[in-house]
Structure formats: C-alpha cells, structure tokens
Short mmCIF file of C-alpha atoms in Angstrom, two decimals:
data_model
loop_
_atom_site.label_atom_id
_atom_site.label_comp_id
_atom_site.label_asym_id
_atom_site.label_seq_id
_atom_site.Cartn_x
_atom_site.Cartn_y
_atom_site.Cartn_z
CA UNK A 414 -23.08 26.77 26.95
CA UNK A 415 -19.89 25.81 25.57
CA UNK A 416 -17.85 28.96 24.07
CA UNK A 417 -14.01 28.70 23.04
CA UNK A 418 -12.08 31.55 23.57
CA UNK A 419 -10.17 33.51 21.56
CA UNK A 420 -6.94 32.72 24.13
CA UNK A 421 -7.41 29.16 22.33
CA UNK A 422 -5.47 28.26 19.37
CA UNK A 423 -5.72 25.48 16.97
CA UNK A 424 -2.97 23.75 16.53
CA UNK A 425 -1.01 21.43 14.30
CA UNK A 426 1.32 18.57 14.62
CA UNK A 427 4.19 18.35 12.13
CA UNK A 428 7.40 17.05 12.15
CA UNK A 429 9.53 17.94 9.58
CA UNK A 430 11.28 15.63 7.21
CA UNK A 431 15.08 16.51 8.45
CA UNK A 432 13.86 15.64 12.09
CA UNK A 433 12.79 12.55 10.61
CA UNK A 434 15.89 11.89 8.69
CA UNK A 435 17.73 12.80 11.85
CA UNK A 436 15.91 9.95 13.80
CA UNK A 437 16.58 7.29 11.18
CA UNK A 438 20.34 8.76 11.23
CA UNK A 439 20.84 8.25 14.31
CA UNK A 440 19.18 4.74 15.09
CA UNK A 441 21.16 3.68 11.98
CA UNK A 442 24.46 4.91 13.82
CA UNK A 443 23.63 3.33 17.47
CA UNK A 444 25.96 2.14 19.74
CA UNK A 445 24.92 -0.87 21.72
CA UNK A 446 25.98 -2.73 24.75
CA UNK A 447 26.51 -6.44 24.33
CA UNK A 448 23.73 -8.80 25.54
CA UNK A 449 22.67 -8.93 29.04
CA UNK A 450 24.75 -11.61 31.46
CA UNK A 451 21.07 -13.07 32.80
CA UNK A 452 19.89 -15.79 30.19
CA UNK A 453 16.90 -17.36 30.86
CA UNK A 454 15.11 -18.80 27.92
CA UNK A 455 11.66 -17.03 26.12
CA UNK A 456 9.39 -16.81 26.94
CA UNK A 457 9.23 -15.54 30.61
CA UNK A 458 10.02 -12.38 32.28
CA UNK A 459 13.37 -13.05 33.83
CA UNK A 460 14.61 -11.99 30.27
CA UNK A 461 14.21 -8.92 31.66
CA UNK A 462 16.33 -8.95 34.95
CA UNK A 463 18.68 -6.07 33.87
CA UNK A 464 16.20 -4.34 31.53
CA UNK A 465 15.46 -4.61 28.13
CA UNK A 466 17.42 -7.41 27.05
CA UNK A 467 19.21 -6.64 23.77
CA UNK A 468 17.25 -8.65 20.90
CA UNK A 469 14.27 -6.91 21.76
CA UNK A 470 15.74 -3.60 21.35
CA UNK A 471 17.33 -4.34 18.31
CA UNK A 472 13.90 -5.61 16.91
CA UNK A 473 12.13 -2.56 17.90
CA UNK A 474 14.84 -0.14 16.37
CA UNK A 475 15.01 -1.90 13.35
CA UNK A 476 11.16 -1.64 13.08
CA UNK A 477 11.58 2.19 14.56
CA UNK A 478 13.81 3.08 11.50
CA UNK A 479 12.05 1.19 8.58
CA UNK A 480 8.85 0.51 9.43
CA UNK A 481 6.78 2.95 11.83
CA UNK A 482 5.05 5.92 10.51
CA UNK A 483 4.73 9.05 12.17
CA UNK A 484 2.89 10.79 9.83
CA UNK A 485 -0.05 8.68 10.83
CA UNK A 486 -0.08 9.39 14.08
CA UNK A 487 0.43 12.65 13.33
CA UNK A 488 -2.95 12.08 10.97
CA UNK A 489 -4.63 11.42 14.23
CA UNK A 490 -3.98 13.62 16.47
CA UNK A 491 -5.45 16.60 14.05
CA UNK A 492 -8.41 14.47 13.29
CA UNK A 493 -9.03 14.24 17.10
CA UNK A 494 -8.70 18.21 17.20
CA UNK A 495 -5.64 20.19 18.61
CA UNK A 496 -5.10 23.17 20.77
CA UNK A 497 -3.11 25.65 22.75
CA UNK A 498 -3.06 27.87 24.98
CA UNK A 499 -1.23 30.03 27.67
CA UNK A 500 -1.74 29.32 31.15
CA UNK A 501 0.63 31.22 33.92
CA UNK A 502 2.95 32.20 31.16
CA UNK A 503 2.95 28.65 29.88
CA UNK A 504 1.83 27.25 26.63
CA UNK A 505 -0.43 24.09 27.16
CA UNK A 506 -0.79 21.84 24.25
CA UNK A 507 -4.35 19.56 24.50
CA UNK A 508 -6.69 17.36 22.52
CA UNK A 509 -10.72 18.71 22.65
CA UNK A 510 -12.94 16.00 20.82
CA UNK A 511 -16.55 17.37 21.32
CA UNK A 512 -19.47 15.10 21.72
CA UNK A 513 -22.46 15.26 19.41
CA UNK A 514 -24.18 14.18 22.01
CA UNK A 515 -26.55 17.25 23.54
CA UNK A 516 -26.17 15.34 26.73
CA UNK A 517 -22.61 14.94 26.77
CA UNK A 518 -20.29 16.07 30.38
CA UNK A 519 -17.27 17.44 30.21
CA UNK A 520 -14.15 14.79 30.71
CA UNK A 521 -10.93 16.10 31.59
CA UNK A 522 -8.09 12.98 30.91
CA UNK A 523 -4.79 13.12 32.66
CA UNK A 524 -1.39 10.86 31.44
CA UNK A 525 1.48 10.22 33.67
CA UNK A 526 4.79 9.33 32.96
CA UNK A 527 6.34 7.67 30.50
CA UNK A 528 2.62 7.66 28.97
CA UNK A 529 1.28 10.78 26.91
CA UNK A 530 -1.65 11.82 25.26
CA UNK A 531 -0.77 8.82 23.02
CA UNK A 532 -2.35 6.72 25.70
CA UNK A 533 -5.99 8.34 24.88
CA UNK A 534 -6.15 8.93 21.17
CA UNK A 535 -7.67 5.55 20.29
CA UNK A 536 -10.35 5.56 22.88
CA UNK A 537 -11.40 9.53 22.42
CA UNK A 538 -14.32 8.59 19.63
CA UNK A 539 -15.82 5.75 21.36
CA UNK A 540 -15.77 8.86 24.77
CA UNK A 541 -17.46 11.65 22.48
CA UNK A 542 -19.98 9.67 20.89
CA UNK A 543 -20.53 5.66 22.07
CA UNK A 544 -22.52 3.51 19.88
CA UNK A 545 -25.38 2.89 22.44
CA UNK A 546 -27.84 6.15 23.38
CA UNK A 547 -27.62 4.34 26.96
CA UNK A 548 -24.11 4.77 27.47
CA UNK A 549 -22.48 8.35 28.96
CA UNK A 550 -21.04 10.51 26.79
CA UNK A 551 -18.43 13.20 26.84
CA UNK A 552 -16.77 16.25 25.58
CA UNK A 553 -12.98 14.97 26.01
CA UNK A 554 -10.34 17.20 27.13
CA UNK A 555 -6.92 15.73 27.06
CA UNK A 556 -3.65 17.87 27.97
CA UNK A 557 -0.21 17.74 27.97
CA UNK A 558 1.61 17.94 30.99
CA UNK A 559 3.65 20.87 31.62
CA UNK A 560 7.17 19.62 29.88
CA UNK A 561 5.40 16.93 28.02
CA UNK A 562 4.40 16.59 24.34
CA UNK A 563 3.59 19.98 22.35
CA UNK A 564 3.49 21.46 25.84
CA UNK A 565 6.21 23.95 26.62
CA UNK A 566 8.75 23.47 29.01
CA UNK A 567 8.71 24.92 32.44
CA UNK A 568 11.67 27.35 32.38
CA UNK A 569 11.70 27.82 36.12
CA UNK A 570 10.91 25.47 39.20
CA UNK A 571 6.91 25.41 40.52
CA UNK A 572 5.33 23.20 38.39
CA UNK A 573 3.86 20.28 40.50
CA UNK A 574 0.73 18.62 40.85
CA UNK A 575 -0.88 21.26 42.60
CA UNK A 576 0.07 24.32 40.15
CA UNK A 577 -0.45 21.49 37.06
CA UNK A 578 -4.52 20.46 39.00
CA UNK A 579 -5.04 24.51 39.19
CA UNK A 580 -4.12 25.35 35.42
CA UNK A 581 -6.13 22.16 34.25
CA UNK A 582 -9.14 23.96 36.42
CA UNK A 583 -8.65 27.25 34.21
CA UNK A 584 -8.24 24.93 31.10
CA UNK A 585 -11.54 23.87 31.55
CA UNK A 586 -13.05 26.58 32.44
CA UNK A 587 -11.39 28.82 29.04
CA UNK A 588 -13.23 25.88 27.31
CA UNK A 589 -16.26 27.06 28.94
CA UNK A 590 -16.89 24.00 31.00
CA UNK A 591 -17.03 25.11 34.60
CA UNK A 592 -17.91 22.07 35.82
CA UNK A 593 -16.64 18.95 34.77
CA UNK A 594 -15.34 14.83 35.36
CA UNK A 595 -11.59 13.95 35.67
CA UNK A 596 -9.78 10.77 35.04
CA UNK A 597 -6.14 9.53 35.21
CA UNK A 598 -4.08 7.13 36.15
CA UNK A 599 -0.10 7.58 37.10
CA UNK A 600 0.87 11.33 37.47
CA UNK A 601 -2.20 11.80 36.32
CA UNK A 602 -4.18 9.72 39.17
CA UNK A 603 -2.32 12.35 41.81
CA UNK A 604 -3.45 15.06 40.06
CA UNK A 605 -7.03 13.75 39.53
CA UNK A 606 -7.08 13.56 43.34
CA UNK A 607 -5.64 17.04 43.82
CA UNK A 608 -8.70 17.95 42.12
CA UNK A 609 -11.58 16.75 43.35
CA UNK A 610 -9.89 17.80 46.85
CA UNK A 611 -8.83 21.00 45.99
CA UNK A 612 -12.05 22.10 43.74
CA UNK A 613 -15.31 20.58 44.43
CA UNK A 614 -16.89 23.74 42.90
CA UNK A 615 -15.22 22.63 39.44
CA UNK A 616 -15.22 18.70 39.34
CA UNK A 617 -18.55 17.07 39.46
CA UNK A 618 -16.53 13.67 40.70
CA UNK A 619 -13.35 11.34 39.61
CA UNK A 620 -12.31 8.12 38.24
CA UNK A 621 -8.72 6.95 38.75
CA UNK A 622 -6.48 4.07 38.49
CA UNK A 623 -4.15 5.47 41.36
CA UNK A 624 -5.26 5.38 45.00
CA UNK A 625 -3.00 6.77 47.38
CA UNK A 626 -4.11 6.44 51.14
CA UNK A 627 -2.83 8.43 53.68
CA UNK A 628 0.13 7.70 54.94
CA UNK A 629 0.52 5.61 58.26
CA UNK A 630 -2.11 3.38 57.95
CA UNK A 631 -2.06 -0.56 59.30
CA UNK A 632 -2.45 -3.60 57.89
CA UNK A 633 -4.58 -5.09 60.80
CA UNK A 634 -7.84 -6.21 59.25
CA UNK A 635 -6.54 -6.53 55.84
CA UNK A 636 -7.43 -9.97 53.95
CA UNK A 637 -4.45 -11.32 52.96
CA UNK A 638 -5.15 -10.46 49.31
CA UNK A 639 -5.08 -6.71 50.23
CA UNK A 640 -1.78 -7.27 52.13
CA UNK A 641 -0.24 -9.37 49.19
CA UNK A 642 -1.31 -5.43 47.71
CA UNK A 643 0.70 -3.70 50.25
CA UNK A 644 3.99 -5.75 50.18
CA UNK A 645 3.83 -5.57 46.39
CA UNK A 646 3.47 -1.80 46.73
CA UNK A 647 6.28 -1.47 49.11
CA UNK A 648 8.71 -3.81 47.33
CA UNK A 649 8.31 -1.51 44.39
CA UNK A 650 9.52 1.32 45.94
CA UNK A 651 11.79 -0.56 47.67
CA UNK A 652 13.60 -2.38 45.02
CA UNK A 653 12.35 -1.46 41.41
CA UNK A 654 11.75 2.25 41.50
CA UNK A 655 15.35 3.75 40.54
CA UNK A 656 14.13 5.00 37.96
CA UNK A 657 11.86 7.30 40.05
CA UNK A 658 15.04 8.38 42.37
CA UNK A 659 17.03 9.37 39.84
CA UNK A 660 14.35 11.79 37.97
CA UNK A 661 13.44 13.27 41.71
CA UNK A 662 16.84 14.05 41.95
CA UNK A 663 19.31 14.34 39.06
CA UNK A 664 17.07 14.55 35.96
CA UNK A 665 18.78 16.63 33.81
CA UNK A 666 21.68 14.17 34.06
CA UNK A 667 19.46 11.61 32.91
CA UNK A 668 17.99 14.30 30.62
CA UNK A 669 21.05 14.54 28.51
CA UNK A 670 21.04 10.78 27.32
CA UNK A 671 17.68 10.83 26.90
CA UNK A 672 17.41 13.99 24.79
CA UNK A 673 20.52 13.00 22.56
CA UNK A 674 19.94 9.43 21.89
CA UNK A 675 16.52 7.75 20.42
CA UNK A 676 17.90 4.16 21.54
CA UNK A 677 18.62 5.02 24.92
CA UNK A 678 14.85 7.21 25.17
CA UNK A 679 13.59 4.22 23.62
CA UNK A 680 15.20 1.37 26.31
CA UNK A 681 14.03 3.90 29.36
CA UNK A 682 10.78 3.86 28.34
CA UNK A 683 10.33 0.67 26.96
CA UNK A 684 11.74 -0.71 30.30
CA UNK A 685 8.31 0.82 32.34
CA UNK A 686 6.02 -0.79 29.49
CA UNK A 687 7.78 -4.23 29.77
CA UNK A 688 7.48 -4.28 34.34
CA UNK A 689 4.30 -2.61 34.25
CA UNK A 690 2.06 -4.18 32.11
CA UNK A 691 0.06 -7.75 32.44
CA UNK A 692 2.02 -9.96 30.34
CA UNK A 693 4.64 -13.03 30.52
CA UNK A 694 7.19 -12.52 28.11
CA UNK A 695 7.05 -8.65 26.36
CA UNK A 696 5.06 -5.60 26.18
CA UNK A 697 3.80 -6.45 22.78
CA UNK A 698 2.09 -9.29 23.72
CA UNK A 699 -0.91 -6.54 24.70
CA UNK A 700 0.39 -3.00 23.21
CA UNK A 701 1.10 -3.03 19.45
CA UNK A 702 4.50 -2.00 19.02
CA UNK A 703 3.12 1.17 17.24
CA UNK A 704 1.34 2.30 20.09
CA UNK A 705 5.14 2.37 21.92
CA UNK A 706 6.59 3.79 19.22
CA UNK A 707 3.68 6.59 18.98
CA UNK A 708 4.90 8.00 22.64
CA UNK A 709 8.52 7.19 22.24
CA UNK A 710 8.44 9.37 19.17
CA UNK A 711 6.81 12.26 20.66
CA UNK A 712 9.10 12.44 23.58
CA UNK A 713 11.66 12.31 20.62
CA UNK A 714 10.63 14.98 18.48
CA UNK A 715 9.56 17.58 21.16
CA UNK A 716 13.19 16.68 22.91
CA UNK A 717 10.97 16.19 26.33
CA UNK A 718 13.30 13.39 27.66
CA UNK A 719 14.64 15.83 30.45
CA UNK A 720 11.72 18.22 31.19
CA UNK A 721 8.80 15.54 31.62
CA UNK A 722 11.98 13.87 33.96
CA UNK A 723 11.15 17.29 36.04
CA UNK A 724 7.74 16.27 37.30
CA UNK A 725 9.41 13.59 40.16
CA UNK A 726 11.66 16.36 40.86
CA UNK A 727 8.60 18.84 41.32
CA UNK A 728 6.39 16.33 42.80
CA UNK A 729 7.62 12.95 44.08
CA UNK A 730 5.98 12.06 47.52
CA UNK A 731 4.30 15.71 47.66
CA UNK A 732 1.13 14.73 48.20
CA UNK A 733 -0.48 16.39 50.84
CA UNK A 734 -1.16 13.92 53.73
CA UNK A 735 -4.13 15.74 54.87
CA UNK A 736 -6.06 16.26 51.21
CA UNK A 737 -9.55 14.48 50.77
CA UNK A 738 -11.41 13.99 48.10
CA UNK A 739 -15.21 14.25 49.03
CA UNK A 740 -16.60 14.26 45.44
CA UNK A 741 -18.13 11.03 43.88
CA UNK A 742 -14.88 8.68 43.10
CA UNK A 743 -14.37 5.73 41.36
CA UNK A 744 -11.67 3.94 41.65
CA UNK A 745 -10.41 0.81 39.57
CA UNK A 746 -7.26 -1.04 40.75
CA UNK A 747 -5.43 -3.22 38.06
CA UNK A 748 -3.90 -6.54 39.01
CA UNK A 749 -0.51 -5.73 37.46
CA UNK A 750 0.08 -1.94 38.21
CA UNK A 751 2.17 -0.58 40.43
CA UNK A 752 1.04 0.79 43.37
CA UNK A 753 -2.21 -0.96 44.68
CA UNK A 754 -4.41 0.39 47.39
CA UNK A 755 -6.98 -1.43 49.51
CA UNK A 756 -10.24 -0.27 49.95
CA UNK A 757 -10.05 0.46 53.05
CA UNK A 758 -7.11 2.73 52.81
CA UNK A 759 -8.49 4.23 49.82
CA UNK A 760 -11.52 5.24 51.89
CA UNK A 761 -9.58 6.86 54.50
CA UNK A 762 -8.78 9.49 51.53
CA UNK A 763 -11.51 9.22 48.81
CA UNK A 764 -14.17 9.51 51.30
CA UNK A 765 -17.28 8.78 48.96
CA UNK A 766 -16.59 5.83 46.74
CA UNK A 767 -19.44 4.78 44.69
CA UNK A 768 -17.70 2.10 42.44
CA UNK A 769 -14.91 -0.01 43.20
CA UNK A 770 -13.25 -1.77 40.18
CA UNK A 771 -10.48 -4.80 40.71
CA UNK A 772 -10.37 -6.25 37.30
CA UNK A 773 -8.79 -9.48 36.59
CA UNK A 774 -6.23 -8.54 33.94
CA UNK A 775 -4.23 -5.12 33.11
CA UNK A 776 -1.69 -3.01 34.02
CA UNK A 777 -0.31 0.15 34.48
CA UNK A 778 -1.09 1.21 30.61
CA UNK A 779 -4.85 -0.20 30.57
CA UNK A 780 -6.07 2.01 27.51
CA UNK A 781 -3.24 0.74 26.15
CA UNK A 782 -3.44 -2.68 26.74
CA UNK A 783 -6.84 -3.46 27.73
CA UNK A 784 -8.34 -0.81 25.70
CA UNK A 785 -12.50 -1.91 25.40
CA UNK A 786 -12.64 -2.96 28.90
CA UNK A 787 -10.63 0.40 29.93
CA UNK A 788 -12.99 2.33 27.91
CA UNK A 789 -16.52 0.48 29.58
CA UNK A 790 -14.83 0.55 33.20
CA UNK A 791 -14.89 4.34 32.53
CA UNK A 792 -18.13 4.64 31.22
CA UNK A 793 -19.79 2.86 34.42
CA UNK A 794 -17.45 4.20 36.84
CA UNK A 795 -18.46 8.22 35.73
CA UNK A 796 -22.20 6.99 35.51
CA UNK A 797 -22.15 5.94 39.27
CA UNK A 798 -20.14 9.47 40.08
CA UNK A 799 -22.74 11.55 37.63
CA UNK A 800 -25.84 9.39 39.62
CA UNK A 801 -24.32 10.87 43.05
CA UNK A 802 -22.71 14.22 42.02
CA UNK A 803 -24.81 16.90 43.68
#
C-alpha cells in the first residue's frame, strides 16, 4: 500500500521576480558573434554547420525576453505535484503524479542531458490516468538528476550512474513502491539499464530509448540497415560529440559560461535540440519553442549549467561491460537519435526483450517531439514487460 513518508517534502517552484528581471537584463545586454561563415540557404540543415547559426538565436532571445512565461510552467509543475527529499546527504527534487487508477504500477521516468523533467510534464496525465480502461496506467515518479533542476548539487565527486540507479531504488521505495517500471532515454537510458541489472528485486522490467551493447561486438551478420546504425553511431562519437569531451573533462570551464550567460546556456543547448531531433531545417519544426525555453530556463534559474556538466565527468563510458539486464525490456530505437543499437547487439545485453520498437520518425527528444506516439509506444512497451514480469 502506498504510504509517503514523513522524509518527503512538498515542494514549490518559484522564481522570484529579480531573477526574472535579471534574465531579461541580461539577454537585453548580450554580446553576439557575427553570423556564421557557412551560408547555405533555408531551409536545410547545413545552416547549422558551425552551430546555431545567428538569426535563429536572435529570434529565440528576442522571444526568451518578451514573450515566454515562466510562471506557467512554473503553474505546471505544482499542478503535477512536487517533492523532496534527502538521499545520501543529498536533496532530490521529483515530480509524483498518482494514478486514480486502483490498478495503476509504479513508473519511475529518467531525463538525460540537456533534457529535464521538462521533457515529461506534458505526458504525466495521459501516464496516471489514460482515457481508455484498456490502457496501463501508472503512478509517475519523475526525478531530478543529482545537479539538475531543484536537485542539489553534488558537493563532492561519486555521483554516477550507479550511485544515481541506487538512490532512485530508495526513492521509490520511501514512496512506498518496492517494486516498480523504469523508463528513460539518454543519461537516463544508462541508468534505466543499471537498474534492471543491478536490482531485479526492485524493477518489475524496463523501457528505454538507449541500447548500449557490450562492447566488442561484430558487424558480421548485420543487414546493412543495422550497419548504416553502427557507422552512424560511430561517426557521432567520432566527429560530433565535443560537446561530450569537454563536459567529461573540463566542465567547470565550460560551467562558467554557461552559468553566467543565458545566451550562451541557451546556444549549448539549443545546439543538441537542433542535431538530435527529426527535422530538416530547425528544432521548432517539432518542439514548440516553449517547450526549449521551459528547460533552458530551469537550467537558468537553478544555475545548473556546470553541475549537470558533471554527470560525463562522473560517468562517460562507465558502463560496466559485464552488466545484464535479465528483467522484461523494451526497447524502442528512433530513426534520428544518436546512438542506435541493433537487435542483435542489444540482446547480447538486455537478455529478455519482449518488444522491439523502430519507429519511422523521432529523435533524441521523442516526448518532446513526437509526444502521442511517445506516450502509446510506452504504454505497449510496459504492457508486454508487465505480461512477462514474474
């Protein structure tokens, strides 16, 4: 039976008006480069050859400082239903949106980076309580990562994936839900892994976005789709994942820019939503500029540029080789995300796959972007996993 502790604490959102003075300030007084040297005409996504080509940002600042309203997101998140608490000396800021639904399983959601809880908040309802009695429903859990959000900041090194999957297990449990399903996608896909390896007990099965095989594995017996997968994969990380390198390993340099200015926050981020997502020309052509601005502006206000940075510096390329995940998974695998796994590597570590999702459009933000098939994809994905969970 659920019970909620008294080590849980409701919690507000509220930004106040000087820190939203500041933010206009300060986007008013930006300093910008001149355009970008690689002019190709829009639409198209060469635009974006050395990032976020300068009329773009300028649109989205301008919009940023006169038009976008906090307040409503802020509206949101406490209608969805906020909460801390203290976990290894470490406050952990979440969203808990109970079914009414007697029949409801717990659902533990997991962002990445540069996503947040932002990337949840409009799909939570249709989660908790789904229009059709047919359809799964669940009591949603969403955290903040450690250094992310209303989450405090890890004042010491130690908080990776594995120490971040083990606190999310004592989350859940503080909620009273001892056993329960996990999603995520990004950071959040590693950790979903790390948990249905690590605690079987706990997690009655998965659904991810993110497969990560074992490493080593050849492309003999491949179709050449799933090797067009591969290459893709490794010319990522070959060529277009700086961004990555430089938060393993120097982010508090990158920290201080992205801390101090809103603009330059803005461009990093908006960078990853313009490559990774399934469109021709801009980000917005699927995400509503809003939606950006909603997890640009948290990172803003809780001054997280530098500590969320920290999770590639706790975690990049830490996953354990070895771990295997031998609860119910589903896995879905968008066209235009980032890494993409073949089955048949993802089986060499997800060992009992019982849906297998390729879907023909979407990208690394698919709540965001692709929202109602995101939201069904998850539904039918933790059906199969609750049909075989033991």
């Amino acid at each position: 039976m659920h019970r909620q502790t008294s080590d849980v604490q409701a919690f507000q959102a509220h930004a106040t008006d000087a820190d939203l003075n500041d933010l206009r300030t300060r986007l008013s007084a930006a300093r910008l480069p001149e355009a970008e040297t690689v002019h190709h005409a829009a639409p198209g996504p060469r635009r974006w050859d050395q990032g976020v080509p300068l009329a773009d940002l300028v649109d989205v600042v301008n919009y940023w400082r006169t038009g976008y309203d906090w307040r409503s997101f802020e509206t949101r998140l406490d209608q969805i239903g906020q909460f801390r608490t203290t976990i290894d000396g470490l406050g952990i800021h979440f969203l808990h949106r109970r079914s009414r639904r007697t029949d409801a399983t717990p659902l533990l959601l997991t962002h990445g980076w540069p996503g947040s809880i932002a990337e949840f908040t409009h799909v939570i309802d249709e989660l908790a309580d789904p229009e059709s009695a047919d359809t799964p429903a669940f009591h949603v859990v969403a955290p903040s990562l450690p250094g992310f959000g209303f989450s405090d900041k890890p004042a010491t090194t130690g908080w990776g994936t594995e120490k971040i999957a083990a606190a999310w297990v004592c989350l859940m449990e503080r909620l009273g839900y001892s056993r329960f399903l996990a999603h995520g996608g990004d950071w959040g896909g590693v950790i979903t892994a790390i948990l249905g390896g690590r605690f079987p007990r706990h997690v009655l099965g998965i659904h991810t976005t993110l497969a990560q095989a074992p490493p080593g594995l050849a492309t003999e017996g491949l179709s050449a789709a799933e090797r067009a997968w591969t290459e893709e994969t490794r010319d990522f990380w070959s060529h277009r994942a700086a961004y990555a390198k430089q938060q393993a390993t120097r982010p508090q340099t990158i920290g201080y820019s992205l801390v101090d200015s809103p603009v330059g926050l803005l461009a990093w981020i908006l960078d990853k939503f313009a490559e990774w997502t399934d469109t021709g020309d801009s980000p917005f052509e699927t995400i509503s500029m809003d939606s950006v601005l909603d997890n640009v502006t948290l990172y803003w206000l809780t001054r997280t540029g530098a500590s969320s940075a920290r999770i590639y510096y706790e975690s990049h390329d830490s996953l354990d080789p070895e771990l295997r995940v031998d609860v119910p998974s589903a896995l879905s695998i968008y066209p235009r995300d980032i890494e993409k796994c073949p089955r048949a590597w993802a089986q060499e570590r997800y060992r009992r796959i019982v849906r297998w999702g390729a879907p023909d459009t979407g990208g690394h933000f698919p709540s965001l972007e692709v929202p109602e098939y995101f939201v069904k994809d998850l539904q039918e994905g933790l059906a199969a996993v609750l049909a075989a969970a033991d």
